[in-house]
Short mmCIF file of C-alpha atoms in Angstrom, two decimals:
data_model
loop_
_atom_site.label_atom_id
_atom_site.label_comp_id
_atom_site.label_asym_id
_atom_site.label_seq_id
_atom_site.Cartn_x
_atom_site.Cartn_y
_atom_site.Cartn_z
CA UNK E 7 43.91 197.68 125.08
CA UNK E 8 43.26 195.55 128.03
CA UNK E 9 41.00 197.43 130.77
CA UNK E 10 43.88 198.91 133.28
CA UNK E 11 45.99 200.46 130.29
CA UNK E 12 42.32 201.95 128.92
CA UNK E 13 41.83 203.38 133.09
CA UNK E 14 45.71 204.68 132.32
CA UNK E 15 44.87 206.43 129.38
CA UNK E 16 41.70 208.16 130.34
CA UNK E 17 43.35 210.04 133.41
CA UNK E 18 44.32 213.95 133.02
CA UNK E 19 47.38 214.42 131.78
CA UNK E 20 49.75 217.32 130.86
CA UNK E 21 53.07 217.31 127.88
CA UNK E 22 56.10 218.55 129.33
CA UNK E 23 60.06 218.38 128.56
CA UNK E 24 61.89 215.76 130.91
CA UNK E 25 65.75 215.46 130.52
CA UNK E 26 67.06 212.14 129.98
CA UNK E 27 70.79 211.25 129.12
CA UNK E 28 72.28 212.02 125.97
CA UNK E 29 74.43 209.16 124.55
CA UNK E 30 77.92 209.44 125.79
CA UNK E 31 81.37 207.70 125.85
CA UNK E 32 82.50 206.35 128.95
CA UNK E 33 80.63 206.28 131.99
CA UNK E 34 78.65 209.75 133.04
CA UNK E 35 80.13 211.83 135.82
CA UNK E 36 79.61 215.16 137.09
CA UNK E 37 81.50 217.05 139.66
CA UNK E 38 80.10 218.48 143.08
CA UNK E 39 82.19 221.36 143.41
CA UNK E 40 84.00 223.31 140.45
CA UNK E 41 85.64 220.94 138.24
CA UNK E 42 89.65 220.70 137.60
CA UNK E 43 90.52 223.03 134.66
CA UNK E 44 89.99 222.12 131.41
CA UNK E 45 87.15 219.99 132.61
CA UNK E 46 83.49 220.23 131.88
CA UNK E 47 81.12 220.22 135.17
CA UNK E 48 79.52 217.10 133.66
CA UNK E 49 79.68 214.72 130.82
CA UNK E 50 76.22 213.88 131.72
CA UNK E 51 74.81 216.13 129.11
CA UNK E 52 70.81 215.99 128.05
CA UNK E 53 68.60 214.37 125.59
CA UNK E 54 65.15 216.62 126.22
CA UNK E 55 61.85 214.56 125.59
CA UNK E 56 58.37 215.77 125.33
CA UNK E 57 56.65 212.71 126.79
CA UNK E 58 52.73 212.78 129.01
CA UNK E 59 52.51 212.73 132.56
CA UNK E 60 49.80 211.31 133.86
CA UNK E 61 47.44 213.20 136.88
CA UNK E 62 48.29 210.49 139.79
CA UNK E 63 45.62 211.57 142.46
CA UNK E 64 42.54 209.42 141.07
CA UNK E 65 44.84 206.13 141.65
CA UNK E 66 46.65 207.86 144.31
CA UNK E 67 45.17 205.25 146.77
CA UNK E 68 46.46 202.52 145.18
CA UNK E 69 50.27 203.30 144.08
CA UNK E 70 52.87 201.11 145.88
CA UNK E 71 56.55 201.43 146.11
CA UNK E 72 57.19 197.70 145.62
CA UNK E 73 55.01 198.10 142.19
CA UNK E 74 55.42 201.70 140.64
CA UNK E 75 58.27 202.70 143.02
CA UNK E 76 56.14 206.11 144.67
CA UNK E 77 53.77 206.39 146.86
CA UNK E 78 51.53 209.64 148.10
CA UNK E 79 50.84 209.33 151.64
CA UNK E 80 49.45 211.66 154.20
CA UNK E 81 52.06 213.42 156.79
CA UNK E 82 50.80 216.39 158.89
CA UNK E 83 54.16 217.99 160.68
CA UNK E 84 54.34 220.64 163.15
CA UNK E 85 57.71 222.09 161.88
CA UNK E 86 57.35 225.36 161.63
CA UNK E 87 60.84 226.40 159.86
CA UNK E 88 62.23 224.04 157.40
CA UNK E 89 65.48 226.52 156.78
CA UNK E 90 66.12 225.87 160.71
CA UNK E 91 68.51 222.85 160.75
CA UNK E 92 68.53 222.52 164.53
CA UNK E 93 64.31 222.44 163.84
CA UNK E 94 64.84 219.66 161.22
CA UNK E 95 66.94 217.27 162.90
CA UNK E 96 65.60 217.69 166.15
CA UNK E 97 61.77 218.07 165.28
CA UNK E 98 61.49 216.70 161.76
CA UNK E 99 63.63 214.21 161.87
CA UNK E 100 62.02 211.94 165.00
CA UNK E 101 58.95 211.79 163.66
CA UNK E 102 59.56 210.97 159.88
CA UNK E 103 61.83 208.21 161.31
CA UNK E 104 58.75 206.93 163.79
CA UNK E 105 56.66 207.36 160.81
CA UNK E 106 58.55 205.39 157.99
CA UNK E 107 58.97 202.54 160.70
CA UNK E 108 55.28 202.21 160.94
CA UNK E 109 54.19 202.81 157.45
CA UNK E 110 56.53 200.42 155.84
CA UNK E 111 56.55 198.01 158.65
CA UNK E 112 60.96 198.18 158.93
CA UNK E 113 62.35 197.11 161.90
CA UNK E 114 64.63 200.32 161.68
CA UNK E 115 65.25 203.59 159.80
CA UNK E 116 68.50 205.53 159.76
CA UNK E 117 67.64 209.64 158.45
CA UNK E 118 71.68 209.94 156.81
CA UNK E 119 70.54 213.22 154.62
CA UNK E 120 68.35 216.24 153.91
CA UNK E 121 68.18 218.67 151.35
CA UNK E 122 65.79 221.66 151.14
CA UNK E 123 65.78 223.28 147.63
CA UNK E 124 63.95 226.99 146.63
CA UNK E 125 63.85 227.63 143.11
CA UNK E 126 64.95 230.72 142.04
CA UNK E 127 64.73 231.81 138.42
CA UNK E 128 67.86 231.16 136.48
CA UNK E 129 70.21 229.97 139.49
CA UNK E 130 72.76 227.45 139.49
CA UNK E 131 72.22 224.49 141.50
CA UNK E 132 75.64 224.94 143.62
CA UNK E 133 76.02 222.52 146.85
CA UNK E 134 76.73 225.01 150.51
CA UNK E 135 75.29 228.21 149.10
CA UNK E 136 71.93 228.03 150.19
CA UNK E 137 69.05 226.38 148.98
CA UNK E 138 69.41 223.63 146.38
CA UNK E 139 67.32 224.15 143.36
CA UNK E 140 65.17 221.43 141.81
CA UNK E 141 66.32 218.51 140.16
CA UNK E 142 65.45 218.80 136.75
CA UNK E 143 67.33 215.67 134.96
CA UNK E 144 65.54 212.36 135.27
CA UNK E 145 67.30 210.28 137.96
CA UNK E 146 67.28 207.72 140.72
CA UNK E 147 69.25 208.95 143.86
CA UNK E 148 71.42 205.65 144.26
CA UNK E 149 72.43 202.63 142.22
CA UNK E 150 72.45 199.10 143.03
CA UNK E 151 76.06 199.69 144.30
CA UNK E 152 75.74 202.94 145.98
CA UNK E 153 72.67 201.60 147.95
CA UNK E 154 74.60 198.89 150.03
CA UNK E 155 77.67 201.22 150.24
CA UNK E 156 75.29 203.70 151.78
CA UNK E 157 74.67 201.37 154.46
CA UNK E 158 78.50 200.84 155.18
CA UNK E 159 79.59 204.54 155.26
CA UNK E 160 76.81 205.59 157.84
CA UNK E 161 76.48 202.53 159.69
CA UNK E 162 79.97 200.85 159.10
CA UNK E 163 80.07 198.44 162.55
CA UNK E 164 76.61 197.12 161.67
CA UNK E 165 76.51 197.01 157.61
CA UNK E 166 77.89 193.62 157.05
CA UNK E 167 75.19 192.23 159.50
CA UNK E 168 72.36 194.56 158.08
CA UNK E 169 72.79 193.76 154.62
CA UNK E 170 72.14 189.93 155.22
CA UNK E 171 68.41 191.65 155.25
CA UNK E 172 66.60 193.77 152.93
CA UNK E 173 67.49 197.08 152.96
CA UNK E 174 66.02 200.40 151.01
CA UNK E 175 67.18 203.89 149.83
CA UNK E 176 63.72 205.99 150.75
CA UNK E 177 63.44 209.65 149.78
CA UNK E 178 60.57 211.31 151.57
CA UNK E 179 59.82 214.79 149.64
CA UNK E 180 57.26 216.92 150.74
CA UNK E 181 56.32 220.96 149.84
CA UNK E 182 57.58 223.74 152.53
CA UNK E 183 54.91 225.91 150.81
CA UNK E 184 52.21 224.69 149.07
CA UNK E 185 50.31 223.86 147.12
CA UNK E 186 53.11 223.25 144.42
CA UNK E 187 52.11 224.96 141.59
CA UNK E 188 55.52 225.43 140.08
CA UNK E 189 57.77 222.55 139.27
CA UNK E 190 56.57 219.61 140.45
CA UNK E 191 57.81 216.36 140.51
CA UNK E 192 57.30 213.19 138.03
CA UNK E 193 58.09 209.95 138.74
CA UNK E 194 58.30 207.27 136.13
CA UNK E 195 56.23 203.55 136.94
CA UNK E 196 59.58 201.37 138.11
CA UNK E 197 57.52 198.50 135.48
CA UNK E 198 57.92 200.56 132.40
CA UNK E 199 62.04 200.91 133.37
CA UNK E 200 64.32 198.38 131.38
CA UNK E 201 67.73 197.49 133.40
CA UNK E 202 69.12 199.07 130.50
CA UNK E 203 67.48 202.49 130.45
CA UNK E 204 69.21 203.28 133.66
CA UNK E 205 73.12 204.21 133.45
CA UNK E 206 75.47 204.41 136.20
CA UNK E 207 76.87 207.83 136.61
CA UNK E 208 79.68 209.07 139.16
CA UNK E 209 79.22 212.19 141.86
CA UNK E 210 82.12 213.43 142.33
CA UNK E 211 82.54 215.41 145.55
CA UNK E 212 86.01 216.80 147.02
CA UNK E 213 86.52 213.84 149.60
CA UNK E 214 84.68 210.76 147.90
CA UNK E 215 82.49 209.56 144.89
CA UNK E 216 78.63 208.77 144.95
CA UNK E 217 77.06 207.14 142.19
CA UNK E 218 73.55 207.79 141.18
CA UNK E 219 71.66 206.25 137.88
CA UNK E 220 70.67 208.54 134.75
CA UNK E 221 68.30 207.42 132.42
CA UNK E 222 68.16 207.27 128.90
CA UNK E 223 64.62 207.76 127.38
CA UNK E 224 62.65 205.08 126.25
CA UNK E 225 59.02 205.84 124.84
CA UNK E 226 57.26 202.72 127.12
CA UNK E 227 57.99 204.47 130.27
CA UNK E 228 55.13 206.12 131.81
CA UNK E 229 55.25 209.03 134.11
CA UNK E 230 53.15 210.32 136.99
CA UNK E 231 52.69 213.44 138.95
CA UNK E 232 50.63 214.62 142.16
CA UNK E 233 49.01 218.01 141.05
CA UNK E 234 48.93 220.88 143.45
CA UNK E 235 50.80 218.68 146.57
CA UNK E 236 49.97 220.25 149.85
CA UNK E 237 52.11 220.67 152.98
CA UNK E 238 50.32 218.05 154.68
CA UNK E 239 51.18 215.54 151.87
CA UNK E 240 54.44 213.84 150.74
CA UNK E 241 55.72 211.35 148.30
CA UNK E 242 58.26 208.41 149.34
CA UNK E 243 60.44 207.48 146.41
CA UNK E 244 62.20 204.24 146.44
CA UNK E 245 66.05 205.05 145.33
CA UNK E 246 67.22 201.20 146.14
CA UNK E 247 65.99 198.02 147.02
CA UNK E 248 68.44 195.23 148.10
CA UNK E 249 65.59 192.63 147.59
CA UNK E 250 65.44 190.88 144.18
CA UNK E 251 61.78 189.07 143.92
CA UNK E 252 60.30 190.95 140.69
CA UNK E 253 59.51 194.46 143.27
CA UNK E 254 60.56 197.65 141.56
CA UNK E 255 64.66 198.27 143.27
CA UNK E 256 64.62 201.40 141.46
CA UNK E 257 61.99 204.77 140.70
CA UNK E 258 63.57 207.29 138.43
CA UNK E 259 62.02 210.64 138.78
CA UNK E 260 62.84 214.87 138.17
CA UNK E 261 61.67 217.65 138.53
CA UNK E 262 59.41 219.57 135.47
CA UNK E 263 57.86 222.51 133.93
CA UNK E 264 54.74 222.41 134.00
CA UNK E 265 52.91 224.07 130.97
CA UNK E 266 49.84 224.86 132.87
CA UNK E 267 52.14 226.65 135.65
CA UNK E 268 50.18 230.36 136.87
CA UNK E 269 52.76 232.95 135.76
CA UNK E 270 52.47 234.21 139.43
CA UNK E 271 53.17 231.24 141.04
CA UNK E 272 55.35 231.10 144.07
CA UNK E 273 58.37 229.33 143.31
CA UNK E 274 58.43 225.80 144.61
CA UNK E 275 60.28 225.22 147.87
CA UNK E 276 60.57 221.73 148.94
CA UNK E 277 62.52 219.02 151.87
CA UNK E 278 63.33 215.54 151.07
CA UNK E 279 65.04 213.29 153.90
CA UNK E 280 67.09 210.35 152.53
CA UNK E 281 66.35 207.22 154.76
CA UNK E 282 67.69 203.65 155.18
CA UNK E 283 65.12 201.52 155.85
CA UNK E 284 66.08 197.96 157.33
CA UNK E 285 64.26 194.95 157.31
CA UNK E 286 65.28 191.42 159.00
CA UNK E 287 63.64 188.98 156.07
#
């Protein structure tokens, strides 16, 4: 055991169930909004695996999103209601763009979605009826073709031009309420990720299809979380990279229980802003 993998193995760490893809024929898909009759929601159905996730904040300081695909960073905010939408896009929105440009050095970020998600005990994750709830399947947001097609639906007189640069899918997620106690998010190190671990699946929304990437499980990947996240913290999640040098593209991640969880805990409540970020080389 070389010296990182023995730093690796002496951090905290806690067991929990993450949902990777079951085997399936034909590609995944799941539908946005109640499915035709006779079909299921999703075909994406899944494989649970009790696998360790590894206490992040003792190498905090030194995660990258070109190496392990996550990053903690510091953002204070003086939002004051996340549920406000006129708040969020007016407030929020400027300043996560301002700060993005600077912390990743881009030339230019486009904010083209937000979702704000509550959980509440034994809901259904249904799209326009209030709060989203967690994600709890392990995912990336985008694939290597719904990345660049990102690019063309919100910023279709430009895209051709800013896809001869790099461009990047970045999530920002932070915690409305914190600290989280109750389920947090794990990300999975973008090294430990074979190409074929990650599947293409369809979205399937009334007016168009998305694609997003499931994962099926593979017993080298290693996964991270960031215990008890404040609201003055937040994690940026690389969902695509267009650039091709060895840098993790892609950094699957969901959503978990978390077996040391208070039974009183607040439920988690959460933002995450879905960015382009554009660079010219």
């Amino acid at each position: 055991m070389g010296l990182q993998q023995a730093k690796l193995e002496s951090l905290p760490f806690v067991t929990a169930e993450l949902n990777y893809l079951a085997p399936t024929p034909g590609k995944p898909r799941t539908y946005a909004f109640d499915p035709p009759p006779g079909e299921p929601k999703s075909t994406a159905l899944p494989e649970p695996h009790n696998v360790p996730i590894f206490d992040a904040r003792l190498i905090a300081a030194n995660l990258s999103l070109d190496r392990e695909g996550f990053a903690l960073v510091r953002h204070p905010t003086i939002v004051r209601n996340f549920y406000d939408d006129k708040e969020v896009t007016g407030v929020y929105f400027p300043a996560v763009e301002a700060f993005l440009k600077a912390t990743l050095k881009a030339d230019r970020v486009f904010i083209f979605d937000h979702t704000v998600r509550k959980r509440v005990e034994g809901a259904a994750d249904i799209r326009g009826a209030g709060p989203r709830q967690p994600a709890t399947r392990v995912h990336v947001d985008q694939t290597h073709r719904s990345g660049a097609n990102r690019v063309r639906e919100h910023l279709p007189d430009e895209a051709e031009e800013l896809l001869k640069g790099r461009v990047q899918v970045i999530n920002l997620w932070r915690p409305i309420r914190g600290p989280v106690l109750d389920a947090p998010l794990a990300m999975c190190d973008g090294r430990t990720v074979e190409p074929g671990d990650l599947v293409a699946s369809d979205l399937i929304y009334p007016n168009r299809s998305g694609e997003t990437y499931s994962m099926k499980y593979n017993p080298n990947h290693r996964w991270y979380y960031i215990p008890e996240m404040r609201t003055d913290e937040a994690l940026l999640l690389k969902c695509y990279d267009s650039a091709t040098d060895g840098r993790t593209r892609f950094g699957p991640h969901t959503a978990f229980t978390d077996p040391t969880t208070p039974a009183d805990a607040p439920p988690r409540e959460s933002i995450e802003l879905r960015t382009l970020v554009f660079h010219r080389n």
